Short mmCIF file of N, CA and C and ligand atoms in Angstrom, two decimals:
data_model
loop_
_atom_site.label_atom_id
_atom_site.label_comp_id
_atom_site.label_asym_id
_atom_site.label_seq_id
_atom_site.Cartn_x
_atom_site.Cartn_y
_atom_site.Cartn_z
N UNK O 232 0.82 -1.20 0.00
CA UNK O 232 0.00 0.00 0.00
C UNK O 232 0.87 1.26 0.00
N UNK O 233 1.52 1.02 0.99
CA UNK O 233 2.97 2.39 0.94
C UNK O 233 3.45 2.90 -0.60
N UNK O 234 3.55 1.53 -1.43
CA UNK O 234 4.03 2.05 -2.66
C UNK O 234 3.26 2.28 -3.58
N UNK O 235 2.18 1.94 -3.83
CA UNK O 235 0.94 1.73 -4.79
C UNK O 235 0.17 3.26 -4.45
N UNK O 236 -0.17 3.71 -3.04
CA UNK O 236 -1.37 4.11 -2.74
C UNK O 236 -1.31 5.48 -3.38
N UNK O 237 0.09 5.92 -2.97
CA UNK O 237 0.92 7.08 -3.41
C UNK O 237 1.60 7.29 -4.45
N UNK O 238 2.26 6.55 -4.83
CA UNK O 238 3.15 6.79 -6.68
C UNK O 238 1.41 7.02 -7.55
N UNK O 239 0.49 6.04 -7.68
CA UNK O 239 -0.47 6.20 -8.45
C UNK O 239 -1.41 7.40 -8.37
N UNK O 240 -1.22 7.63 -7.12
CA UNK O 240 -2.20 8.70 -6.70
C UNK O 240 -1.48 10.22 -7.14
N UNK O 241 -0.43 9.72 -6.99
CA UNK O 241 0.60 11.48 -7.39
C UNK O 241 0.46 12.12 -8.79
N UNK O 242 0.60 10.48 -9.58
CA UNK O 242 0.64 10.82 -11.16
C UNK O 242 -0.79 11.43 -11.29
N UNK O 243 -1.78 10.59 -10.87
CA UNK O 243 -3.30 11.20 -11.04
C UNK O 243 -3.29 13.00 -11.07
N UNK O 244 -2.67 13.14 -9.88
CA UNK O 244 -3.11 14.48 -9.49
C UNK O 244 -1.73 15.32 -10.48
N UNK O 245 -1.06 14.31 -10.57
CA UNK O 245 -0.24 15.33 -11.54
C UNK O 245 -0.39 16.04 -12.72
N UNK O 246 -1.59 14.80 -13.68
CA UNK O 246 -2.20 15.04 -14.83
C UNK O 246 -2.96 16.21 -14.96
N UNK O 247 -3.66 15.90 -13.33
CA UNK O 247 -4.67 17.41 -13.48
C UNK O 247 -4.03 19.07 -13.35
N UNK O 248 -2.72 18.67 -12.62
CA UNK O 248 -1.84 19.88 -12.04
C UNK O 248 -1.77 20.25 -13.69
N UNK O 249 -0.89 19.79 -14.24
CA UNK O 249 -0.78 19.98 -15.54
C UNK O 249 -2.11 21.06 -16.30
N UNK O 250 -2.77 20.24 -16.01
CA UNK O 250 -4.56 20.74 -17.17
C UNK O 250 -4.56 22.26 -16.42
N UNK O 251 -4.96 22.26 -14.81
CA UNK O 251 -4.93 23.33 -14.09
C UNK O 251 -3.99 24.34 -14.71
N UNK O 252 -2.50 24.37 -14.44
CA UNK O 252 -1.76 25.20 -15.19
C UNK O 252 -0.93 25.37 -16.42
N UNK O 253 -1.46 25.45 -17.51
CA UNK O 253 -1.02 25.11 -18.50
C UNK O 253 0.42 25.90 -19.07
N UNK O 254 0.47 26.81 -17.96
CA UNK O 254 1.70 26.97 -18.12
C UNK O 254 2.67 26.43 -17.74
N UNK O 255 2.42 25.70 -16.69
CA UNK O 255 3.59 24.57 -16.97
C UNK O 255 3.74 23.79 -17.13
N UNK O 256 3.06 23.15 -17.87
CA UNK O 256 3.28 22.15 -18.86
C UNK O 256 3.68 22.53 -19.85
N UNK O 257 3.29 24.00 -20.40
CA UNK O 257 4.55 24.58 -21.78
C UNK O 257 5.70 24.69 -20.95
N UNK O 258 6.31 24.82 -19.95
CA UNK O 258 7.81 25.13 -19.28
C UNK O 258 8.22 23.78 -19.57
N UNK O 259 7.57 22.34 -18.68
CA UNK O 259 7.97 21.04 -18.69
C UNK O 259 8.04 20.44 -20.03
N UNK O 260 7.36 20.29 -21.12
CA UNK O 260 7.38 19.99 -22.26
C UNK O 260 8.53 20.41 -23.02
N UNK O 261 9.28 22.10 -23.01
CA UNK O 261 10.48 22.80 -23.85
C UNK O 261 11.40 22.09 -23.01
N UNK O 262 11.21 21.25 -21.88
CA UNK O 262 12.63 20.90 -21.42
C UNK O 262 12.68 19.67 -20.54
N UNK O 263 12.45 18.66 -21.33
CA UNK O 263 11.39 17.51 -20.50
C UNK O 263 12.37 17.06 -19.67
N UNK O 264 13.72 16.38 -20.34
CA UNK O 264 14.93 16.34 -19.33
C UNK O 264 15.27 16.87 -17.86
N UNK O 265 15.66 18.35 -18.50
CA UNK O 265 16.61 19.58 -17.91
C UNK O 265 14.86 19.55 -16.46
N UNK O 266 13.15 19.23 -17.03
CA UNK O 266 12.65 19.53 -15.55
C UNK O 266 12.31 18.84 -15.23
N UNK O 267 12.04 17.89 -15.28
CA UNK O 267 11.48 16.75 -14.51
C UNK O 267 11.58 16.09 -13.36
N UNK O 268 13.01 16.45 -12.95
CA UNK O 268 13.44 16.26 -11.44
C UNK O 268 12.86 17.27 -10.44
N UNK O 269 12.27 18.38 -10.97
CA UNK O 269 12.09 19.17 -10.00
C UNK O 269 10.39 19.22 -10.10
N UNK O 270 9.86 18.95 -11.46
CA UNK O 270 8.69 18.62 -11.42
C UNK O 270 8.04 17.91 -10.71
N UNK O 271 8.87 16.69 -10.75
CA UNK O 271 8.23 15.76 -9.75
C UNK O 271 8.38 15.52 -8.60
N UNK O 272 9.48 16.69 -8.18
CA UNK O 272 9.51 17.08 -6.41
C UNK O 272 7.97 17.53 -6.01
N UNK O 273 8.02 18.42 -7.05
CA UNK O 273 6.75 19.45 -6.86
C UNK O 273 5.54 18.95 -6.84
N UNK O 274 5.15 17.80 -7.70
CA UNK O 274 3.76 17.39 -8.43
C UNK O 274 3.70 16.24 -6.22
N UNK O 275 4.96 15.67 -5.90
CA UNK O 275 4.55 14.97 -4.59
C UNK O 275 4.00 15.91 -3.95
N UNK O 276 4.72 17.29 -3.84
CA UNK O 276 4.91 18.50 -2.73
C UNK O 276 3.34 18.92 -2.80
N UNK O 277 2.85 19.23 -4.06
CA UNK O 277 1.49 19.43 -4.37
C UNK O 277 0.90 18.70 -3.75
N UNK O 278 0.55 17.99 -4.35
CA UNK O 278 -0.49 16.62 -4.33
C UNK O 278 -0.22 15.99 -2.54
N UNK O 279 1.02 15.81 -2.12
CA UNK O 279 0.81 15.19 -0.76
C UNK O 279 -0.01 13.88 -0.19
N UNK O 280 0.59 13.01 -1.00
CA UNK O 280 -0.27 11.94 -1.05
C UNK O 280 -0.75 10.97 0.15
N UNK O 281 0.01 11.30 1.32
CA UNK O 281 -0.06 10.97 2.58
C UNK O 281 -0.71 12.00 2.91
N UNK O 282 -1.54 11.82 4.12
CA UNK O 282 -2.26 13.11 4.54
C UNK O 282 -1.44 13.61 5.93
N UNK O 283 -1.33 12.13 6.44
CA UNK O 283 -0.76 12.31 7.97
C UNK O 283 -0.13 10.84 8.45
N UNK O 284 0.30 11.22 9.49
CA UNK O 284 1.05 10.25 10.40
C UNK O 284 1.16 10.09 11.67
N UNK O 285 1.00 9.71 12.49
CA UNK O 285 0.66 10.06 13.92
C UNK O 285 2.01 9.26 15.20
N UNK O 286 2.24 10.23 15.72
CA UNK O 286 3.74 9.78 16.52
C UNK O 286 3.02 9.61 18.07
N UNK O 287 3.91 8.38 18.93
CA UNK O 287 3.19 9.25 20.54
C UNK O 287 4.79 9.54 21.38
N UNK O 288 5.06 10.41 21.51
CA UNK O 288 5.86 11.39 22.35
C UNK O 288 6.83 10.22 23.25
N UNK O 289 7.91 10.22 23.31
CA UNK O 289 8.70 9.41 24.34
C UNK O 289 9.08 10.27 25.37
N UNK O 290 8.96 11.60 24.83
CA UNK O 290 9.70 12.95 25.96
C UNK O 290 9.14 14.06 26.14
N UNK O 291 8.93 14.59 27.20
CA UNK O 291 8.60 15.44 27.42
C UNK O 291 8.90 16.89 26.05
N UNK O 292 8.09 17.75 25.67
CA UNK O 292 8.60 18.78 24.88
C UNK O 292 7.60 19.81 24.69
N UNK O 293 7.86 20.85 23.88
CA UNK O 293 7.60 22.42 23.72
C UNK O 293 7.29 22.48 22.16
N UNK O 294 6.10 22.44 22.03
CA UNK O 294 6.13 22.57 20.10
C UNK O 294 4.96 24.00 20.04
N UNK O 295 5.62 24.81 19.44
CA UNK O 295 4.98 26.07 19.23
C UNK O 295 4.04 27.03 20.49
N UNK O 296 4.79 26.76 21.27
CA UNK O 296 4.55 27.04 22.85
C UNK O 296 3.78 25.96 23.36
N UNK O 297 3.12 24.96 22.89
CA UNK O 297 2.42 24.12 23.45
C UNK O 297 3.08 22.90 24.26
N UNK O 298 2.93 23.01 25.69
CA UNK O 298 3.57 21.64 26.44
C UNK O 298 3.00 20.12 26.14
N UNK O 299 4.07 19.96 25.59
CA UNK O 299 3.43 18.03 25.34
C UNK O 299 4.01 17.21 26.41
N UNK O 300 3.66 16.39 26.56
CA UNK O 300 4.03 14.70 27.93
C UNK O 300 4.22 13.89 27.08
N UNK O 301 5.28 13.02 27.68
CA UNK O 301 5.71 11.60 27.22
C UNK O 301 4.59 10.80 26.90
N UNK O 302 3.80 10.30 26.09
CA UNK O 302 2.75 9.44 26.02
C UNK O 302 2.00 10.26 24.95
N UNK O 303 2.03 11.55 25.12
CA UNK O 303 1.11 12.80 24.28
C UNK O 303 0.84 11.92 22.93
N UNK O 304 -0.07 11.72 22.04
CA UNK O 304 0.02 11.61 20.49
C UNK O 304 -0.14 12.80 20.19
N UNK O 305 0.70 13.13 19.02
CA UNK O 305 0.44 13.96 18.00
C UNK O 305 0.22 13.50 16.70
N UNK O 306 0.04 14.26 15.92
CA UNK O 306 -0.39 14.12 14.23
C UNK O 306 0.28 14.80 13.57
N UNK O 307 1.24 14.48 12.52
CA UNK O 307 1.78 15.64 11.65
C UNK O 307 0.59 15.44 10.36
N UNK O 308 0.56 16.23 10.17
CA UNK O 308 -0.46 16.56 8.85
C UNK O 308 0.77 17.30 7.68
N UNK O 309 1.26 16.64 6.54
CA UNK O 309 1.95 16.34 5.70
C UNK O 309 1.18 17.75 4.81
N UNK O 310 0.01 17.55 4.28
CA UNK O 310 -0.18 18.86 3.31
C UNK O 310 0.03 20.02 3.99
N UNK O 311 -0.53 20.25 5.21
CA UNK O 311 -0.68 21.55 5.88
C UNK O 311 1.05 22.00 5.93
N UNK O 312 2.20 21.50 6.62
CA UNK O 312 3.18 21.48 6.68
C UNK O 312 4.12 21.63 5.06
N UNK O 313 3.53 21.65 3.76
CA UNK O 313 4.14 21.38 2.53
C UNK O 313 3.21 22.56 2.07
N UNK O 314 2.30 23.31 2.43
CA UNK O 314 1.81 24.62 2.17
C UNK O 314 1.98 26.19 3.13
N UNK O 315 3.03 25.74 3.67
CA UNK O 315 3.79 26.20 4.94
C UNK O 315 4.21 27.58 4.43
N UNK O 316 3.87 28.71 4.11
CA UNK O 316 4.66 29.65 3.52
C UNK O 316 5.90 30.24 4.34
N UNK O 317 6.02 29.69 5.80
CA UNK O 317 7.49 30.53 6.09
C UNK O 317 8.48 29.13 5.54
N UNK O 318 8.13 27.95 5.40
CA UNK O 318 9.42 27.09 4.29
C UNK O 318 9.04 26.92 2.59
N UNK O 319 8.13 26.75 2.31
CA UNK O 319 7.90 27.32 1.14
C UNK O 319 7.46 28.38 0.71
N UNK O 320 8.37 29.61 -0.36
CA UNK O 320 7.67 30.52 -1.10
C UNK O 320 6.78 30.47 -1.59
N UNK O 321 5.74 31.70 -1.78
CA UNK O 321 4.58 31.12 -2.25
C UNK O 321 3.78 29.79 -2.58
N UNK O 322 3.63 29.42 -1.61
CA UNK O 322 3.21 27.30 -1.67
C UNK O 322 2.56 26.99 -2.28
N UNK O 323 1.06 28.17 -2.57
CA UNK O 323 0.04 27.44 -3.51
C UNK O 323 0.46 27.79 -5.02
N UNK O 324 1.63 28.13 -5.06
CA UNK O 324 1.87 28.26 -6.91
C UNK O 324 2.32 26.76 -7.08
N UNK O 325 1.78 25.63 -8.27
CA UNK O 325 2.50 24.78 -8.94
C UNK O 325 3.69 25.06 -9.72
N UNK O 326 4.62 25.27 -9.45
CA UNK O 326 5.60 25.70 -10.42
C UNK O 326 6.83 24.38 -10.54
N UNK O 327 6.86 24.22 -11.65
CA UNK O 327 7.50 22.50 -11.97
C UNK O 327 9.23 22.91 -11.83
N UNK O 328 9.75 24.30 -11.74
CA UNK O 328 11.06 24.40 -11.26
C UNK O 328 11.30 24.58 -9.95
N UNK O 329 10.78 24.58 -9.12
CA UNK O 329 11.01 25.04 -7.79
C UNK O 329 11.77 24.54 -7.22
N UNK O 330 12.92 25.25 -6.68
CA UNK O 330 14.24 24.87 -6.04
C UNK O 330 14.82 25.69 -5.06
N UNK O 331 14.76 26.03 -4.22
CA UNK O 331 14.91 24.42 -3.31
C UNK O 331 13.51 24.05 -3.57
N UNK O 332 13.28 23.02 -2.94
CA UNK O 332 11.71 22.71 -2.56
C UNK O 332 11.72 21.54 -1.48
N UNK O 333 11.90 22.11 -0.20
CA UNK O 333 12.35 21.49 1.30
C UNK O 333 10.72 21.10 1.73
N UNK O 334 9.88 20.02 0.67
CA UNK O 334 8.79 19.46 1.30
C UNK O 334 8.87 18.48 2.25
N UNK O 335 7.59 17.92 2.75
CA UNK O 335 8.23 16.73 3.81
C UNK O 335 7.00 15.52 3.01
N UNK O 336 6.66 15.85 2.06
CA UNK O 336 5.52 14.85 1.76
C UNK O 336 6.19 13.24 1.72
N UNK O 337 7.13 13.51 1.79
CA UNK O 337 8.00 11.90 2.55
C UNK O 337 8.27 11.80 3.58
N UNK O 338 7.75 12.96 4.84
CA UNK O 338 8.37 12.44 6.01
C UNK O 338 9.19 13.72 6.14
N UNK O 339 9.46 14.02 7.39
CA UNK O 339 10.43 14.89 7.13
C UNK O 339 11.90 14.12 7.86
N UNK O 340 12.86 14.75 7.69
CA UNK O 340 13.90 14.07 8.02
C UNK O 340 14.05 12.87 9.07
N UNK O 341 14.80 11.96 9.45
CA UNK O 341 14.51 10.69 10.58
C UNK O 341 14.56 9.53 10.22
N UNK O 342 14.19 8.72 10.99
CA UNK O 342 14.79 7.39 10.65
C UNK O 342 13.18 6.49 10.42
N UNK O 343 12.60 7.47 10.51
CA UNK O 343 10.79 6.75 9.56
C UNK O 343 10.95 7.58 7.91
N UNK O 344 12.08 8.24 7.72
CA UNK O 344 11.56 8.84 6.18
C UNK O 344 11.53 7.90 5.04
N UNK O 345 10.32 8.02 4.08
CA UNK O 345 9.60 7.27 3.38
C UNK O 345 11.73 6.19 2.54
N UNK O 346 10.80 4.78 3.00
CA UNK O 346 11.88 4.00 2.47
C UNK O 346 11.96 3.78 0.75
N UNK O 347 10.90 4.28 0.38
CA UNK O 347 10.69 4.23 -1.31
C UNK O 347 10.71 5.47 -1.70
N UNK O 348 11.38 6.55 -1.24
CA UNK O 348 11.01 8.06 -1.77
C UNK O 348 11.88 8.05 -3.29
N UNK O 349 13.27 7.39 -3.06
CA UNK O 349 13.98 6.97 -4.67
C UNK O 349 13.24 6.86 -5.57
N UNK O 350 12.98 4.96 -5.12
CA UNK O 350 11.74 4.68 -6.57
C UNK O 350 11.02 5.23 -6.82
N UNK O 351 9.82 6.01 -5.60
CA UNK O 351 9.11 6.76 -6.30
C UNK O 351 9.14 8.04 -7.04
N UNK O 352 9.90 8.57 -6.86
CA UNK O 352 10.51 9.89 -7.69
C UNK O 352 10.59 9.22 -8.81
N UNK O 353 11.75 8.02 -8.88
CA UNK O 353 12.00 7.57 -10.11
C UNK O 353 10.42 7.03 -11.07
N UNK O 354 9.72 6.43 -10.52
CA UNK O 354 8.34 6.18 -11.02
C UNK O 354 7.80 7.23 -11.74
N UNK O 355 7.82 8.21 -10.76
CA UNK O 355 7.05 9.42 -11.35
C UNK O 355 7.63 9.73 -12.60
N UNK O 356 8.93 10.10 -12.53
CA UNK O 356 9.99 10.81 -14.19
C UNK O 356 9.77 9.78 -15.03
N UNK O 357 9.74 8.21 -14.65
CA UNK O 357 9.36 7.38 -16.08
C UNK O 357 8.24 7.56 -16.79
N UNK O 358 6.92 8.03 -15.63
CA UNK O 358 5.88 7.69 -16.41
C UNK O 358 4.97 9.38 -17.03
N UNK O 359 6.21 10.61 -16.35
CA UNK O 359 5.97 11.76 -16.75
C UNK O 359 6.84 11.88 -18.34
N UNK O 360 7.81 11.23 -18.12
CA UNK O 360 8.78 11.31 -19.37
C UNK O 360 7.73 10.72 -20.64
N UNK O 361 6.71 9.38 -20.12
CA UNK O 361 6.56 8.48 -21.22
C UNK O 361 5.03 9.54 -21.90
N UNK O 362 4.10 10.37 -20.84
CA UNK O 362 3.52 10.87 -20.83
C UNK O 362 3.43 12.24 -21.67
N UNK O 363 4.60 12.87 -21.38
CA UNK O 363 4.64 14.24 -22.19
C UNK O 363 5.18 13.76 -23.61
N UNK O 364 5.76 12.44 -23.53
CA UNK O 364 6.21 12.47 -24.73
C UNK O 364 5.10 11.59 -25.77
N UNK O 365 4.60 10.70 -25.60
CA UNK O 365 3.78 10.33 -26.45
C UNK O 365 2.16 10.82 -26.56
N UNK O 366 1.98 11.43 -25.50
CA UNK O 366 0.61 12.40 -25.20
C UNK O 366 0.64 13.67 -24.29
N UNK O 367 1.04 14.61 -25.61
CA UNK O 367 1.76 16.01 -24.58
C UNK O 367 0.72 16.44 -24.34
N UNK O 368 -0.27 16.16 -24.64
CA UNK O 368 -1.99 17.20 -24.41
C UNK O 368 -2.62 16.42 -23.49
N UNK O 369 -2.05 15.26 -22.90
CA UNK O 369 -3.25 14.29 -22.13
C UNK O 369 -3.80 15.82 -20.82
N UNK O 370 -5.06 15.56 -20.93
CA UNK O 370 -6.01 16.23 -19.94
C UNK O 370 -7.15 16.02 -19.23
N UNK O 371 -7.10 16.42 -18.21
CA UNK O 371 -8.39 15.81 -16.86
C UNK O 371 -9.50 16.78 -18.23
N UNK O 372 -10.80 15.62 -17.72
CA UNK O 372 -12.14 16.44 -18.54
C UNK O 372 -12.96 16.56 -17.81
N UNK O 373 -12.85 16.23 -16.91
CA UNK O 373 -14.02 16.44 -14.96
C UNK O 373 -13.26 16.24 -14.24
N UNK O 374 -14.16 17.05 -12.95
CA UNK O 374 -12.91 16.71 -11.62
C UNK O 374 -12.94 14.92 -11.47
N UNK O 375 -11.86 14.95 -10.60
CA UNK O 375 -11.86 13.86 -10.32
C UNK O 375 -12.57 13.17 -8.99
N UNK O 376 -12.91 12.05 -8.89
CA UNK O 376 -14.03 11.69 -8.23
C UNK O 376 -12.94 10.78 -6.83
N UNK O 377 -13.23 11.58 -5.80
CA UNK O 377 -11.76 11.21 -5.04
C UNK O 377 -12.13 10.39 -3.85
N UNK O 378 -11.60 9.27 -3.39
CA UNK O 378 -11.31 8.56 -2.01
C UNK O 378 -11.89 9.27 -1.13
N UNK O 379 -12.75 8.74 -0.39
CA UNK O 379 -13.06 9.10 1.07
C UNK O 379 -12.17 8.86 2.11
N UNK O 380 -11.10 9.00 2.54
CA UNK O 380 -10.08 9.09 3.21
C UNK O 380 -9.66 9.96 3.43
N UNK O 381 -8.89 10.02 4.95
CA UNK O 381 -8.54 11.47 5.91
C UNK O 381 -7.09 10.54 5.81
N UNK O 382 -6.55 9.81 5.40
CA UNK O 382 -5.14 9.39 4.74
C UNK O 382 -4.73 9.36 4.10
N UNK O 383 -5.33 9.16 2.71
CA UNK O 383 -4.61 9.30 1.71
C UNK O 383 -5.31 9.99 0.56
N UNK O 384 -4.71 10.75 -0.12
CA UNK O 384 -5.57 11.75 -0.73
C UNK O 384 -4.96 10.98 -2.15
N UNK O 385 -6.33 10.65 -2.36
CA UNK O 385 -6.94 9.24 -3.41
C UNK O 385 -7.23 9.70 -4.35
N UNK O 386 -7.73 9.07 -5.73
CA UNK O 386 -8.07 9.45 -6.59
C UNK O 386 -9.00 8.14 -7.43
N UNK O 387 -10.47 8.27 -7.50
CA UNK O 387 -10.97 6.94 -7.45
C UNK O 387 -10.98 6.83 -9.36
N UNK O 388 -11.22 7.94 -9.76
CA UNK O 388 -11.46 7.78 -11.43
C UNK O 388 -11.39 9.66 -11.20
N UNK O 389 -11.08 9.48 -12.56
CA UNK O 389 -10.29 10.27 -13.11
C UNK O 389 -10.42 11.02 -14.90
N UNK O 390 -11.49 11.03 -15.26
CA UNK O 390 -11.48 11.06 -16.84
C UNK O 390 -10.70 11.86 -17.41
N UNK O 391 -10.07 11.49 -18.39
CA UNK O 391 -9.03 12.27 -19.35
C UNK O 391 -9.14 11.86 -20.68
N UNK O 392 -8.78 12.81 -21.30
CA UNK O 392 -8.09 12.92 -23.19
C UNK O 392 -7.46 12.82 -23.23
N UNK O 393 -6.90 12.65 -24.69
CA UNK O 393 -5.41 12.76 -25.44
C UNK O 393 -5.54 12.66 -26.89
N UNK O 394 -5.31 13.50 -27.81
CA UNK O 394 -4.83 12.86 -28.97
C UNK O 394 -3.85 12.47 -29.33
N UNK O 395 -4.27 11.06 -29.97
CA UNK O 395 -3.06 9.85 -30.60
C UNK O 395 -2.32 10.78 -31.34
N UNK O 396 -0.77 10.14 -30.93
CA UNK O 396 -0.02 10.27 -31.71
C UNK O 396 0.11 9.81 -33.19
C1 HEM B 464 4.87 9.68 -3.99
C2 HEM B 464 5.08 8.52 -3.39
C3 HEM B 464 5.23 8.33 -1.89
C4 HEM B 464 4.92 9.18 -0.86
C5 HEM B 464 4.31 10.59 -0.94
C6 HEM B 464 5.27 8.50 0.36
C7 HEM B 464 5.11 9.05 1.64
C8 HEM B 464 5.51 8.43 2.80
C9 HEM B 464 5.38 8.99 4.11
C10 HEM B 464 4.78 10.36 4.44
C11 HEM B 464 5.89 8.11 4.99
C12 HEM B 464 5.95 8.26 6.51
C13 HEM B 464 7.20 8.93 6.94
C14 HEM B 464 7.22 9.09 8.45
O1 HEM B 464 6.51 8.34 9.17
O2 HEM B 464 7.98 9.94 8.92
C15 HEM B 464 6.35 6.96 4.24
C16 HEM B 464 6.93 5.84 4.80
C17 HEM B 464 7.20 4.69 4.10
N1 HEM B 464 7.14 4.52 2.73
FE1 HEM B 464 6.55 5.92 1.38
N2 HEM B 464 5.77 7.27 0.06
C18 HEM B 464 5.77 7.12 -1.30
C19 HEM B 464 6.21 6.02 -2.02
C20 HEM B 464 6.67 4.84 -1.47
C21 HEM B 464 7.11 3.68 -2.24
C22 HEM B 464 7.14 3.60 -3.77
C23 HEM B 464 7.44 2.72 -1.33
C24 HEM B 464 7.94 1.31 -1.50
C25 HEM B 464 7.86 0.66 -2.65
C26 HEM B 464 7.27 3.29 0.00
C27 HEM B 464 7.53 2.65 1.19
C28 HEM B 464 7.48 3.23 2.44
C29 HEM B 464 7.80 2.53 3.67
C30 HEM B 464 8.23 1.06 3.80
C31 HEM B 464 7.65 3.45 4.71
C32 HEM B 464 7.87 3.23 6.21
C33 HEM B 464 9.27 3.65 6.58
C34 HEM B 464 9.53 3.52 8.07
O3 HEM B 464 8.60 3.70 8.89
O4 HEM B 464 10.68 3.26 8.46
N3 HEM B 464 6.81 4.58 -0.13
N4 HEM B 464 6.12 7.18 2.91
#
């Protein structure tokens, strides 16, 4: 599920990121190579395919003045934290160059950070590479009809175009 729920769900929402701004998909298309690494930082960073994760406290601590106890659970919430404007510049722009781009939609640093974040990056550039190139127009034609889940931000169907090459 770790690997499936999220690589599939990213590309989904990537297709639509695309339709949404069509300007960058003219940026990503003039330079499919030279962006795609940063595209597909961005299209996870976007999309946030994990919603959350929930830790319970071993130590006592201080998070944004708030006193927590050893036992405390907390919740990191992954989108809220990746639309963060004092670590990301303007957060709600999709922009497929964005660099740095210090998201945590894998976790943020530690010894739980996502063990497939490689492959899946790599997933994403194969199937964005295979995408712009044999269907540079593919486009969402309705929203998409999404998962009822407060975990994973799903994507149940999806309708899209393309004209054949
Ligand atoms: C866009 C794709 C993906 C996203 C957004 C994602 C996100 C995450 C997140 C947020 C965590 C939790 C990190 C934490 O608890 O601090 C995680 C953990 C994990 N992910 Fe991913 N993941 C993705 C793809 C994959 C893939 C492709 C695999 C394996 C094939 C994978 C395997 C795992 C495993 C095994 C863990 C648990 C690591 C641990 O607790 O030590 N993930 N991932």
């Amino acid at each position: 599920m770790a690997g499936n729920e999220t690589t599939r769900n990213a590309i989904t929402h990537g297709v639509r990121y695309l339709t949404e701004f069509p300007d960058q998909r003219a940026v990503w298309l003039a330079d499919i190579d030279g962006v795609t690494k940063t595209a597909v930082e961005e299209i996870v960073r976007y999309s946030s395919p994990v919603i959350y994760m929930r830790r319970t406290l071993t130590a006592p601590t201080l998070l944004a003045d708030q006193p927590l106890n050893a036992g405390d659970r907390v919740v990191l919430y992954y989108p809220s934290g990746n639309r963060d404007a004092t670590k990301i510049p303007n957060p709600d722009l999709f922009d497929v160059r964005r660099h740095p781009n210090d998201h945590i939609a894998f976790g943020a640093p530690g010894p739980h950070y996502c063990l497939g974040a490689h492959l899946a990056r790599r997933e994403l550039s194969s199937m964005f590479r295979e995408l712009l190139t044999r269907m540079p127009d593919i486009h969402t034609t309705a929203p998409p009809d999404l998962l009822l889940s407060d975990f994973v931000f799903g994507v149940k169907r999806q309708p899209c175009a393309y004209t054949p090459c």
